[in-house]
Amino acid sequence: MNENKKSILSLDNKSAKKFFLKRVNYFSCSLPPYYNLDYLLNHANKVLKNTRIKEKSQQILVEKDTNNKKKNVDYSTYMNINYTFLKNKTKSSYRPMTLIHPLIYLDLVNLITKEENWEEIVRRFYFFHHMVDGKIVCNSIPFEILNQDSKLEQAINFWNSMEQETIKLSLNYQHLMKVDISNFYGTIYTHSIPWALHGEEEAKQNKKQKNLLGNELDKCFQFMNYGETVSIPQGNAVSDLIAELLLGYIDYLLFNSLKAKGVDDYKILRYRDDYRIFTNSIDDITIIKYELVELLRRHKLSLGESKTELSTDLVEGAVKADKLYWISHNPVIKLGADCIYQQPKKILNYLINRNRKKKKISIEKIIKNRVYTVSLQKHLLSIKLLSSHFPNSGQLVGALNDFEIRFQSQIKRKFIRESIDQMAILAIVMNIIYENPKITDVGIKFVSKILSSYANSESKGFFEILATGDVTKLQNDYEEKLSVINAIHKPIYRNYSNDYLEIWLQRLVVKNLKEKNQFIDEYISNSKNQLVNLTNSIISKNEITPIFNEDWLKEKYRISYDEFISEASIHSLEDIVSDKEISLFPYDNM
């Protein structure tokens, strides 16, 4: 058992509330550090504390005249009360990510972490777990991280619970089918939430009972979505938990259905909406898939047929194809810990020589030594080929991180100016980012290092090539940097929308937005994203357009955007994006 993490189901209601009110659980997308999510949560806590919006409606909600009577408004009648942007799944497909208005988010948290409500939710999860009798194993219940970075722990959890477990199950099963639910969060039917919590029959019998927990949850998700009964917001831990509740209910129904049909020789591993189905019979796989499709249809959900995979080689099927490809094509040879035991004399002599020079070195630093089989630019081109074969692959994150380490090493040794032009490096990296939105924040971190390295170079050629008009006459590194950012910004507003990339590109120029020159004017005029435009306005002291519609709230309870966007944080930013800003984790450990 991993002592570094605790399932959220093992927490009491007060600890669960603290978990949900962590900024990373409020909004899971990495945002530049000047967006103060803690302020939003603190603001909500000052207004609501442990109460619900409906309990404070007379105090905080605006009033309107209805039949000559004053009545507090219903916020479900207002559009855009949350901020949603489209995060690219691929270059041409999108996933809506929602930053819920903090008062509405805390209202939802207070509902589910009320002591009796939390106990009811936890009991329901344990009921599902007990009833499926180990035949269907869920590995994606949210958990509390005690020490390490949560994204690293989540990635390792996936590796151990799905890929490693799949390899072990190859000893017992001959067939593996991988399926997933299409557009899961976007198609969740909110009326199915009370079905999951209470059972469909009981929920329908009590659908008018306002105080039934399932009905209250149903209402909460409808109200934050302009009264719609389809979809729940993606990007927060509460939605993740409710999604798991619904999927746990479907697991329970699937188990009962298969038991009734006499199908018993199977195992299913589920990580949220991804299923791995193991059997010793193709007929059993066919039955299981059919029953799952029927149950999903009943709950307004469907499988993504394009991603369905059937395999008889469970070991190879356990590992994603992009990972297998990169194992054989990665140009980086890493000296792992086993090298210490294979070549103990060499390592020992290395340590002795370092100590003689009074330079301490750790074993960790030694085992991170790398050998490269290709030149710097060919290394990057091999990553480009990986991205072409497997668009938006998770392996790209680790691959680009390895390349960044190499690039940084050459900068320190002053090899970069002799071996390759940063122009080529930046052009290839930006192409990879444009085509593979999954690496947006990681890619921009590397771009910040490229720009920083080039600003120290005596050569002006790269910037002169990219620049137009009188830009070629500029001698200031800051202005050159802006001209490059404008150049790499153009594909966003010319060709397609990539909100997340636009947010992170602003991170590169945000310290300079107070300046008045043609570069800033061009950048601001070309900005499209709502959050980016809000930031532009805050810094330049222009009239702002809020990201949350707060017409339903009295003025004194509305958000102060000057506190949400921290100018002090902007002023203290380093030019180079740090690892902490994007919570980078080592994919190569898995």
Coordinates of C-alpha atoms in Angstrom, one line a residue:
M1 CA 0.0 0.0 0.0
N2 CA 1.3 3.5 -0.9
E3 CA 1.6 5.4 2.4
N4 CA 2.0 8.6 0.4
K5 CA -1.6 8.8 -0.7
K6 CA -5.0 8.3 0.8
S7 CA -8.2 7.6 -1.1
I8 CA -10.6 10.4 -0.8
L9 CA -13.2 7.9 0.4
S10 CA -11.0 7.3 3.5
L11 CA -11.3 11.0 4.6
D12 CA -13.9 12.4 6.9
N13 CA -16.1 15.2 5.7
K14 CA -14.0 18.0 7.0
S15 CA -10.8 16.6 5.4
A16 CA -12.7 15.9 2.2
K17 CA -13.7 19.6 2.1
K18 CA -10.1 20.7 2.5
F19 CA -9.1 18.4 -0.3
F20 CA -11.7 19.8 -2.7
L21 CA -10.6 23.4 -1.8
K22 CA -7.0 22.9 -2.9
R23 CA -6.4 25.0 -6.0
V24 CA -5.3 22.0 -8.1
N25 CA -8.6 20.3 -7.2
Y26 CA -10.6 23.5 -7.9
F27 CA -9.1 23.7 -11.4
S28 CA -6.8 21.0 -12.7
C29 CA -5.3 22.9 -15.7
S30 CA -1.9 24.5 -15.2
L31 CA -2.2 28.2 -15.4
P32 CA 0.5 30.8 -15.2
P33 CA 1.2 31.7 -11.5
Y34 CA -0.2 35.2 -11.7
Y35 CA -3.8 33.8 -11.8
N36 CA -4.5 33.7 -8.1
L37 CA -7.0 30.8 -7.7
D38 CA -6.5 30.8 -4.0
Y39 CA -8.0 34.3 -3.9
L40 CA -11.1 33.0 -5.7
L41 CA -11.5 30.2 -3.1
N42 CA -10.8 32.5 -0.2
H43 CA -13.3 35.0 -1.5
A44 CA -16.0 32.3 -1.8
N45 CA -15.2 31.1 1.8
K46 CA -15.6 34.7 3.2
V47 CA -19.1 34.9 1.6
L48 CA -20.5 31.4 2.2
K49 CA -18.3 29.6 4.8
N50 CA -20.2 26.4 5.5
T51 CA -23.5 27.5 4.1
R52 CA -25.3 27.1 0.8
I53 CA -26.2 29.9 -1.7
K54 CA -29.9 29.2 -1.2
E55 CA -29.4 29.8 2.6
K56 CA -27.9 33.2 1.9
S57 CA -30.0 34.1 -1.1
Q58 CA -31.6 37.2 0.5
Q59 CA -28.1 38.5 1.5
I60 CA -26.1 37.9 -1.6
L61 CA -28.4 37.5 -4.6
V62 CA -29.8 40.5 -6.5
E63 CA -33.6 41.1 -6.5
K64 CA -36.0 41.5 -9.4
D65 CA -39.6 42.6 -9.6
T66 CA -42.0 39.7 -10.2
N67 CA -45.7 40.5 -10.2
N68 CA -44.9 43.6 -8.1
K69 CA -43.0 41.5 -5.6
K70 CA -39.3 41.5 -4.9
K71 CA -37.7 38.1 -5.5
N72 CA -34.1 36.9 -5.4
V73 CA -33.0 35.8 -8.9
D74 CA -32.3 32.2 -9.9
Y75 CA -28.7 32.1 -11.1
S76 CA -29.6 29.3 -13.5
T77 CA -31.3 31.8 -15.7
Y78 CA -27.9 33.6 -16.4
M79 CA -25.6 32.4 -19.2
N80 CA -21.8 32.3 -18.8
I81 CA -21.7 32.3 -15.0
N82 CA -18.6 30.1 -15.2
Y83 CA -15.5 30.6 -17.4
T84 CA -15.0 27.9 -20.0
F85 CA -12.3 27.7 -22.6
L86 CA -11.6 25.0 -25.2
K87 CA -8.5 23.0 -24.6
N88 CA -7.4 21.2 -27.7
K89 CA -7.5 17.4 -27.6
T90 CA -6.0 17.4 -31.1
K91 CA -5.3 20.2 -33.5
S92 CA -8.9 20.2 -34.6
S93 CA -10.9 18.7 -31.7
Y94 CA -11.5 20.3 -28.3
R95 CA -12.4 19.6 -24.7
P96 CA -14.1 22.3 -22.7
M97 CA -12.4 23.1 -19.5
T98 CA -14.5 25.0 -16.9
L99 CA -13.3 27.3 -14.1
I100 CA -16.5 27.3 -12.0
H101 CA -17.5 30.5 -10.3
P102 CA -16.0 30.1 -6.8
L103 CA -19.2 30.7 -5.0
I104 CA -21.0 28.0 -7.1
Y105 CA -18.0 25.6 -6.6
L106 CA -18.0 26.1 -2.8
D107 CA -21.8 25.7 -2.8
L108 CA -21.3 22.3 -4.4
V109 CA -18.5 21.4 -2.1
N110 CA -20.5 22.3 1.0
L111 CA -23.4 20.2 -0.2
I112 CA -21.4 17.0 -0.7
T113 CA -19.2 17.4 2.4
K114 CA -22.0 18.0 4.8
E115 CA -21.4 15.1 7.3
E116 CA -24.5 13.0 6.5
N117 CA -24.2 13.6 2.8
W118 CA -20.5 12.6 2.7
E119 CA -21.3 9.5 4.6
E120 CA -24.0 8.6 2.2
I121 CA -21.7 9.1 -0.8
V122 CA -18.9 7.0 0.7
R123 CA -21.3 4.2 1.6
R124 CA -22.6 4.1 -1.9
F125 CA -19.0 3.7 -3.3
Y126 CA -18.2 0.9 -0.9
F127 CA -21.5 -0.8 -1.8
F128 CA -20.5 -0.8 -5.5
H129 CA -17.0 -2.1 -4.6
H130 CA -18.4 -4.9 -2.5
M131 CA -21.1 -5.9 -5.0
V132 CA -18.8 -6.3 -8.1
D133 CA -16.8 -8.8 -6.1
G134 CA -13.4 -7.9 -7.6
K135 CA -14.6 -8.6 -11.2
I136 CA -14.6 -4.9 -12.1
V137 CA -11.8 -2.9 -10.5
C138 CA -11.8 0.9 -10.5
N139 CA -8.4 2.5 -10.3
S140 CA -9.4 6.2 -10.6
I141 CA -11.0 7.3 -7.4
P142 CA -9.5 10.7 -6.5
F143 CA -6.8 10.5 -3.8
E144 CA -5.1 12.8 -1.4
I145 CA -1.3 13.2 -1.9
L146 CA 0.6 13.6 1.3
N147 CA 4.0 14.6 0.0
Q148 CA 4.8 14.4 -3.7
D149 CA 3.5 16.3 -6.7
S150 CA 0.0 15.1 -7.4
K151 CA 0.4 14.8 -11.2
L152 CA 3.4 12.6 -10.8
E153 CA 1.5 10.4 -8.3
Q154 CA -1.5 10.2 -10.7
A155 CA 0.7 9.2 -13.6
I156 CA 2.4 6.5 -11.5
N157 CA -1.0 5.3 -10.3
F158 CA -2.1 4.8 -13.9
W159 CA 1.1 3.0 -14.7
N160 CA 0.8 0.6 -11.7
S161 CA -2.9 0.1 -11.8
M162 CA -3.5 -0.3 -15.5
E163 CA -0.3 -1.1 -17.5
Q164 CA 1.5 -3.2 -14.9
E165 CA -1.7 -5.0 -13.8
T166 CA -2.5 -5.7 -17.5
I167 CA 0.9 -7.5 -17.8
K168 CA 0.2 -9.6 -14.7
L169 CA -3.3 -10.6 -16.0
S170 CA -1.6 -12.0 -19.2
L171 CA -0.9 -15.1 -17.0
N172 CA -4.7 -15.7 -16.6
Y173 CA -6.4 -14.4 -19.8
Q174 CA -5.9 -14.7 -23.5
H175 CA -7.9 -11.7 -24.9
L176 CA -7.9 -8.0 -24.1
M177 CA -10.2 -5.3 -25.4
K178 CA -9.7 -1.6 -24.7
V179 CA -12.7 0.7 -25.0
D180 CA -13.6 4.1 -23.7
I181 CA -16.6 6.4 -23.4
S182 CA -16.9 9.1 -26.0
N183 CA -17.0 12.7 -24.7
F184 CA -17.8 11.4 -21.3
Y185 CA -18.2 14.6 -19.2
G186 CA -19.9 16.4 -22.1
T187 CA -22.7 13.8 -22.3
I188 CA -23.4 13.0 -18.7
Y189 CA -27.1 13.2 -18.1
T190 CA -27.6 15.0 -14.8
H191 CA -30.8 13.1 -14.0
S192 CA -28.6 9.9 -13.9
I193 CA -26.8 11.2 -10.8
P194 CA -29.7 10.5 -8.4
W195 CA -30.0 7.1 -10.2
A196 CA -26.4 6.4 -9.3
L197 CA -26.7 7.5 -5.7
H198 CA -30.1 6.0 -4.8
G199 CA -30.9 3.5 -7.6
E200 CA -33.1 4.3 -10.6
E201 CA -36.3 3.1 -9.1
E202 CA -36.0 4.9 -5.8
A203 CA -34.8 8.1 -7.6
K204 CA -37.8 8.1 -9.9
Q205 CA -40.2 7.6 -7.1
N206 CA -38.7 10.5 -5.2
K207 CA -37.8 12.8 -8.1
K208 CA -39.9 15.7 -6.6
Q209 CA -38.2 15.4 -3.2
K210 CA -36.1 18.5 -3.1
N211 CA -33.9 17.4 -0.1
L212 CA -32.9 14.0 -1.7
L213 CA -29.1 14.3 -2.1
G214 CA -29.1 13.0 -5.6
N215 CA -31.8 15.5 -6.6
E216 CA -29.8 18.4 -5.1
L217 CA -26.7 17.3 -7.0
D218 CA -28.7 17.1 -10.2
K219 CA -30.0 20.6 -9.6
C220 CA -26.6 22.0 -8.8
F221 CA -25.1 20.8 -12.1
Q222 CA -28.2 22.0 -14.0
F223 CA -28.1 25.5 -12.4
M224 CA -24.4 26.0 -13.2
N225 CA -25.1 25.1 -16.8
Y226 CA -28.0 27.5 -17.7
G227 CA -30.6 24.9 -16.6
E228 CA -29.3 22.2 -19.1
T229 CA -29.5 18.5 -18.1
V230 CA -26.6 17.3 -20.3
S231 CA -22.9 17.6 -19.3
I232 CA -21.1 18.5 -16.1
P233 CA -18.1 20.8 -16.0
Q234 CA -14.7 19.3 -16.5
G235 CA -11.5 20.3 -14.7
N236 CA -12.3 19.9 -11.0
A237 CA -12.2 17.1 -8.4
V238 CA -15.9 17.3 -7.5
S239 CA -17.0 16.5 -11.0
D240 CA -14.4 13.7 -11.1
L241 CA -15.9 12.2 -8.0
I242 CA -19.5 12.4 -9.2
A243 CA -18.4 11.0 -12.6
E244 CA -16.8 8.1 -10.6
L245 CA -20.1 7.6 -8.7
L246 CA -22.0 7.3 -12.0
L247 CA -19.4 4.9 -13.5
G248 CA -19.4 2.8 -10.3
Y249 CA -23.2 2.5 -10.7
I250 CA -22.8 1.3 -14.3
D251 CA -20.1 -1.2 -13.1
Y252 CA -22.6 -2.6 -10.6
L253 CA -25.3 -2.9 -13.3
L254 CA -22.9 -4.5 -15.7
F255 CA -21.8 -7.0 -13.1
N256 CA -25.4 -8.0 -12.4
S257 CA -26.2 -8.2 -16.1
L258 CA -23.2 -10.5 -16.9
K259 CA -24.0 -12.7 -13.9
A260 CA -27.5 -13.2 -15.2
K261 CA -26.1 -14.3 -18.6
G262 CA -23.7 -16.7 -17.0
V263 CA -20.5 -14.8 -18.0
D264 CA -18.1 -15.3 -15.1
D265 CA -14.6 -15.8 -16.6
Y266 CA -13.5 -12.2 -17.0
K267 CA -11.8 -9.2 -15.4
I268 CA -12.3 -5.5 -16.1
L269 CA -9.9 -2.8 -15.1
R270 CA -11.4 0.7 -15.3
Y271 CA -9.6 4.0 -15.1
R272 CA -12.4 6.6 -15.2
D273 CA -14.0 6.2 -18.7
D274 CA -11.2 3.8 -20.0
Y275 CA -12.0 0.1 -19.8
R276 CA -9.7 -2.9 -20.2
I277 CA -11.7 -6.1 -20.6
F278 CA -10.0 -9.5 -20.1
T279 CA -11.4 -12.8 -21.1
N280 CA -10.5 -16.3 -22.3
S281 CA -13.2 -16.3 -25.0
I282 CA -14.0 -14.0 -27.9
D283 CA -17.7 -14.8 -27.3
D284 CA -17.4 -13.4 -23.7
I285 CA -15.8 -10.2 -24.9
T286 CA -18.6 -9.8 -27.5
I287 CA -21.3 -10.2 -24.8
I288 CA -19.5 -7.9 -22.3
K289 CA -19.1 -5.1 -24.9
Y290 CA -22.8 -5.5 -26.0
E291 CA -24.0 -5.3 -22.4
L292 CA -21.8 -2.3 -21.7
V293 CA -23.0 -0.5 -24.8
E294 CA -26.7 -1.1 -23.7
L295 CA -26.1 0.2 -20.2
L296 CA -24.2 3.3 -21.4
R297 CA -27.0 4.0 -23.9
R298 CA -29.6 3.9 -21.1
H299 CA -27.5 6.6 -19.3
K300 CA -27.2 8.7 -22.5
L301 CA -23.5 7.6 -23.0
S302 CA -21.7 5.8 -25.8
L303 CA -18.4 4.1 -26.6
G304 CA -15.8 5.8 -28.8
E305 CA -15.6 3.1 -31.4
S306 CA -12.6 4.6 -33.2
K307 CA -10.4 3.8 -30.1
T308 CA -11.6 0.2 -29.6
E309 CA -8.7 -2.2 -29.6
L310 CA -8.7 -6.0 -29.5
S311 CA -5.5 -7.9 -28.7
T312 CA -4.3 -11.4 -28.0
D313 CA -0.8 -10.3 -27.0
L314 CA -1.6 -8.9 -23.5
V315 CA 2.0 -7.9 -22.7
E316 CA 2.3 -5.8 -25.8
G317 CA -1.3 -4.6 -25.4
A318 CA -0.6 -3.5 -21.9
V319 CA 1.7 -0.7 -23.1
K320 CA 0.5 2.1 -25.3
A321 CA 1.8 2.0 -28.9
D322 CA 3.5 5.4 -28.6
K323 CA 5.5 4.2 -25.7
L324 CA 6.6 1.0 -27.5
Y325 CA 7.6 3.2 -30.5
W326 CA 9.7 5.5 -28.4
I327 CA 11.5 2.7 -26.6
S328 CA 13.0 1.7 -30.0
H329 CA 13.5 5.2 -31.4
N330 CA 14.6 7.3 -28.4
P331 CA 18.0 8.8 -29.2
V332 CA 18.8 9.2 -25.5
I333 CA 20.7 6.4 -23.7
K334 CA 20.3 6.9 -20.0
L335 CA 22.8 5.4 -17.5
G336 CA 20.4 3.9 -15.0
A337 CA 21.1 2.8 -11.4
D338 CA 22.0 -0.7 -12.6
C339 CA 25.1 0.8 -14.3
I340 CA 26.5 1.5 -10.8
Y341 CA 26.6 -2.2 -10.2
Q342 CA 27.7 -3.2 -13.7
Q343 CA 30.7 -0.8 -13.6
P344 CA 31.4 -0.2 -9.9
K345 CA 35.1 0.5 -10.3
K346 CA 34.5 3.2 -12.9
I347 CA 31.8 4.9 -10.7
L348 CA 34.0 4.6 -7.6
N349 CA 37.0 6.2 -9.4
Y350 CA 34.7 9.0 -10.6
L351 CA 33.5 9.7 -7.1
I352 CA 37.1 9.7 -5.7
N353 CA 38.3 12.1 -8.4
R354 CA 35.3 14.5 -7.8
N355 CA 36.0 14.4 -4.0
R356 CA 39.6 15.2 -4.5
K357 CA 38.5 18.4 -6.2
K358 CA 36.2 19.0 -3.3
K359 CA 33.1 18.9 -5.5
K360 CA 30.4 16.8 -4.0
I361 CA 28.3 14.8 -6.4
S362 CA 25.2 12.6 -5.6
I363 CA 24.5 9.1 -6.9
E364 CA 21.3 10.6 -8.4
K365 CA 23.4 13.0 -10.6
I366 CA 25.6 10.1 -11.8
I367 CA 22.7 7.9 -12.9
K368 CA 21.1 10.7 -14.8
N369 CA 24.1 10.8 -17.2
R370 CA 23.0 10.6 -20.8
V371 CA 24.5 9.4 -24.0
Y372 CA 23.1 10.7 -27.3
T373 CA 23.1 8.8 -30.5
V374 CA 22.3 11.7 -32.9
S375 CA 23.1 15.4 -33.2
L376 CA 21.1 18.0 -31.4
Q377 CA 18.8 18.9 -34.4
K378 CA 18.3 15.3 -35.4
H379 CA 17.3 14.6 -31.8
L380 CA 14.6 17.2 -32.1
L381 CA 13.5 15.9 -35.5
S382 CA 13.1 12.4 -34.0
I383 CA 10.7 13.9 -31.5
K384 CA 8.9 15.5 -34.5
L385 CA 8.6 12.1 -36.1
L386 CA 7.2 10.7 -32.8
S387 CA 4.6 13.4 -32.8
S388 CA 3.7 12.7 -36.5
H389 CA 3.2 9.0 -35.8
F390 CA 1.4 9.5 -32.5
P391 CA -0.2 12.9 -32.3
N392 CA -0.8 14.3 -28.8
S393 CA 1.1 11.4 -27.3
G394 CA 2.0 11.6 -23.6
Q395 CA 5.5 10.4 -24.5
L396 CA 6.1 13.8 -26.1
V397 CA 6.3 15.4 -22.7
G398 CA 9.1 13.2 -21.5
A399 CA 10.8 13.3 -24.9
L400 CA 10.8 17.1 -25.0
N401 CA 12.0 17.3 -21.4
D402 CA 15.0 15.1 -22.3
F403 CA 15.8 17.4 -25.3
E404 CA 15.5 20.4 -23.1
I405 CA 18.0 19.0 -20.7
R406 CA 20.4 18.4 -23.6
F407 CA 19.8 21.9 -25.0
Q408 CA 20.4 23.5 -21.6
S409 CA 23.6 21.6 -21.2
Q410 CA 24.9 22.9 -24.5
I411 CA 23.9 26.4 -23.6
K412 CA 26.0 26.2 -20.4
R413 CA 29.0 24.8 -22.3
K414 CA 28.5 27.4 -25.0
F415 CA 28.2 24.7 -27.7
I416 CA 24.9 26.0 -29.0
R417 CA 26.2 29.0 -30.9
E418 CA 28.7 26.8 -32.7
S419 CA 26.5 23.8 -33.4
I420 CA 23.1 25.0 -34.4
D421 CA 21.0 28.1 -35.0
Q422 CA 18.2 28.7 -32.4
M423 CA 16.0 29.7 -35.4
A424 CA 15.8 26.1 -36.5
I425 CA 15.2 24.8 -32.9
L426 CA 12.4 27.3 -32.3
A427 CA 10.8 26.6 -35.6
I428 CA 10.6 22.9 -35.0
V429 CA 9.5 23.2 -31.4
M430 CA 6.7 25.6 -32.4
N431 CA 5.6 23.2 -35.1
I432 CA 5.4 20.4 -32.6
I433 CA 3.4 22.5 -30.2
Y434 CA 0.9 23.7 -32.9
E435 CA 0.3 20.1 -34.0
N436 CA 0.2 18.6 -30.5
P437 CA -1.7 20.7 -28.0
K438 CA -1.1 18.3 -25.2
I439 CA 2.4 19.6 -24.7
T440 CA 1.4 23.3 -24.7
D441 CA 2.6 24.3 -21.3
V442 CA 5.7 22.0 -21.4
G443 CA 6.5 23.4 -24.9
I444 CA 6.2 27.0 -23.9
K445 CA 8.5 26.4 -20.9
F446 CA 11.1 25.2 -23.4
V447 CA 10.4 28.2 -25.8
S448 CA 11.1 30.5 -22.9
K449 CA 14.6 28.9 -22.5
I450 CA 15.2 29.2 -26.3
L451 CA 14.3 32.9 -26.2
S452 CA 16.5 33.5 -23.2
S453 CA 19.5 31.7 -24.8
Y454 CA 19.1 33.7 -28.0
A455 CA 18.9 37.1 -26.2
N456 CA 22.4 36.4 -24.9
S457 CA 23.8 35.7 -28.4
E458 CA 25.6 38.3 -30.4
S459 CA 23.8 37.3 -33.6
K460 CA 20.6 39.2 -34.6
G461 CA 19.9 37.1 -37.7
F462 CA 17.0 35.1 -36.4
F463 CA 15.0 38.1 -35.2
E464 CA 15.8 40.0 -38.4
I465 CA 14.5 37.2 -40.5
L466 CA 11.2 36.9 -38.5
A467 CA 10.7 40.7 -38.2
T468 CA 9.1 43.1 -40.6
G469 CA 9.4 46.8 -41.4
D470 CA 11.6 48.8 -39.1
V471 CA 11.9 45.8 -36.7
T472 CA 15.2 44.9 -38.4
K473 CA 16.7 48.1 -37.0
L474 CA 15.9 47.3 -33.4
Q475 CA 18.8 46.6 -31.1
N476 CA 17.0 46.0 -27.8
D477 CA 16.7 42.3 -26.7
Y478 CA 13.3 43.0 -25.2
E479 CA 11.9 44.3 -28.4
E480 CA 13.4 41.5 -30.4
K481 CA 11.8 39.0 -28.0
L482 CA 8.4 40.6 -28.6
S483 CA 8.8 40.4 -32.3
V484 CA 9.4 36.7 -32.1
I485 CA 6.4 36.2 -29.8
N486 CA 4.2 38.1 -32.3
A487 CA 5.5 35.9 -35.1
I488 CA 4.7 32.6 -33.2
H489 CA 1.4 34.1 -32.1
K490 CA 0.2 34.7 -35.6
P491 CA -0.9 31.1 -36.5
I492 CA -3.3 31.2 -33.5
Y493 CA -5.4 34.1 -34.7
R494 CA -4.9 33.4 -38.5
N495 CA -5.5 29.7 -38.8
Y496 CA -7.2 28.2 -35.7
S497 CA -8.1 28.8 -32.1
N498 CA -6.0 27.3 -29.3
D499 CA -7.0 29.0 -26.1
Y500 CA -4.6 27.2 -23.9
L501 CA -1.6 28.0 -26.1
E502 CA -2.7 31.7 -26.2
I503 CA -2.8 31.7 -22.4
W504 CA 0.7 30.3 -22.1
L505 CA 2.1 32.5 -24.8
Q506 CA 1.0 35.5 -22.8
R507 CA 3.2 34.2 -20.0
L508 CA 6.2 35.1 -22.2
V509 CA 5.2 38.7 -22.7
V510 CA 3.1 39.5 -19.7
K511 CA 5.8 41.5 -17.9
N512 CA 6.0 43.9 -20.9
L513 CA 2.3 44.7 -21.3
K514 CA 2.6 48.1 -19.7
E515 CA 4.9 49.3 -22.5
K516 CA 3.5 51.4 -25.2
N517 CA 5.0 50.4 -28.6
Q518 CA 4.0 48.8 -31.9
F519 CA 4.8 45.3 -30.6
I520 CA 2.5 45.5 -27.6
D521 CA -0.2 47.2 -29.6
E522 CA 0.0 44.4 -32.2
Y523 CA 0.0 41.7 -29.6
I524 CA -3.0 43.1 -27.7
S525 CA -5.0 43.7 -30.9
N526 CA -4.5 40.1 -32.0
S527 CA -5.4 38.6 -28.6
K528 CA -8.6 36.5 -28.7
N529 CA -8.9 34.5 -25.6
Q530 CA -11.2 36.0 -22.9
L531 CA -8.8 35.4 -20.0
V532 CA -5.9 36.8 -22.0
N533 CA -7.9 39.9 -22.8
L534 CA -8.9 40.3 -19.2
T535 CA -5.2 40.2 -18.2
N536 CA -4.3 42.7 -20.9
S537 CA -6.9 45.1 -19.6
I538 CA -5.9 44.7 -15.9
I539 CA -2.3 45.5 -16.6
S540 CA -2.9 48.3 -19.1
K541 CA -5.7 49.7 -16.8
N542 CA -8.3 49.6 -19.5
E543 CA -12.0 48.8 -19.1
I544 CA -12.3 45.0 -18.3
T545 CA -14.7 42.4 -19.6
P546 CA -15.1 39.9 -16.7
I547 CA -14.7 36.2 -17.3
F548 CA -17.7 35.4 -15.0
N549 CA -21.2 36.7 -15.5
E550 CA -22.0 38.0 -12.0
D551 CA -25.2 39.9 -12.7
W552 CA -27.0 37.5 -10.3
L553 CA -24.8 38.7 -7.4
K554 CA -25.0 41.9 -5.4
E555 CA -22.0 44.2 -6.2
K556 CA -20.3 43.7 -2.8
Y557 CA -20.0 39.9 -3.3
R558 CA -18.5 40.0 -6.7
I559 CA -14.9 39.1 -7.6
S560 CA -12.2 41.7 -7.6
Y561 CA -10.2 41.0 -10.7
D562 CA -7.3 43.1 -9.5
E563 CA -6.8 40.5 -6.8
F564 CA -7.4 37.5 -9.1
I565 CA -4.7 38.7 -11.5
S566 CA -1.7 39.4 -9.3
E567 CA 0.4 42.2 -10.7
A568 CA 2.9 41.6 -7.9
S569 CA 3.4 38.0 -9.1
I570 CA 3.8 39.3 -12.7
H571 CA 6.5 41.7 -11.6
S572 CA 8.4 39.0 -9.9
L573 CA 8.3 36.5 -12.8
E574 CA 11.5 35.1 -14.2
D575 CA 11.8 35.2 -18.0
I576 CA 12.2 31.5 -18.1
V577 CA 9.1 29.5 -17.2
S578 CA 9.9 27.2 -14.2
D579 CA 9.0 23.5 -13.7
K580 CA 6.9 24.5 -10.7
E581 CA 4.6 26.5 -12.9
I582 CA 3.5 23.5 -15.0
S583 CA 4.0 20.7 -12.5
L584 CA 6.2 18.8 -14.8
F585 CA 6.8 15.1 -13.9
P586 CA 9.2 12.5 -15.3
Y587 CA 7.3 10.3 -17.7
D588 CA 10.5 8.2 -18.2
N589 CA 10.0 6.8 -14.7
M590 CA 7.0 4.8 -16.0

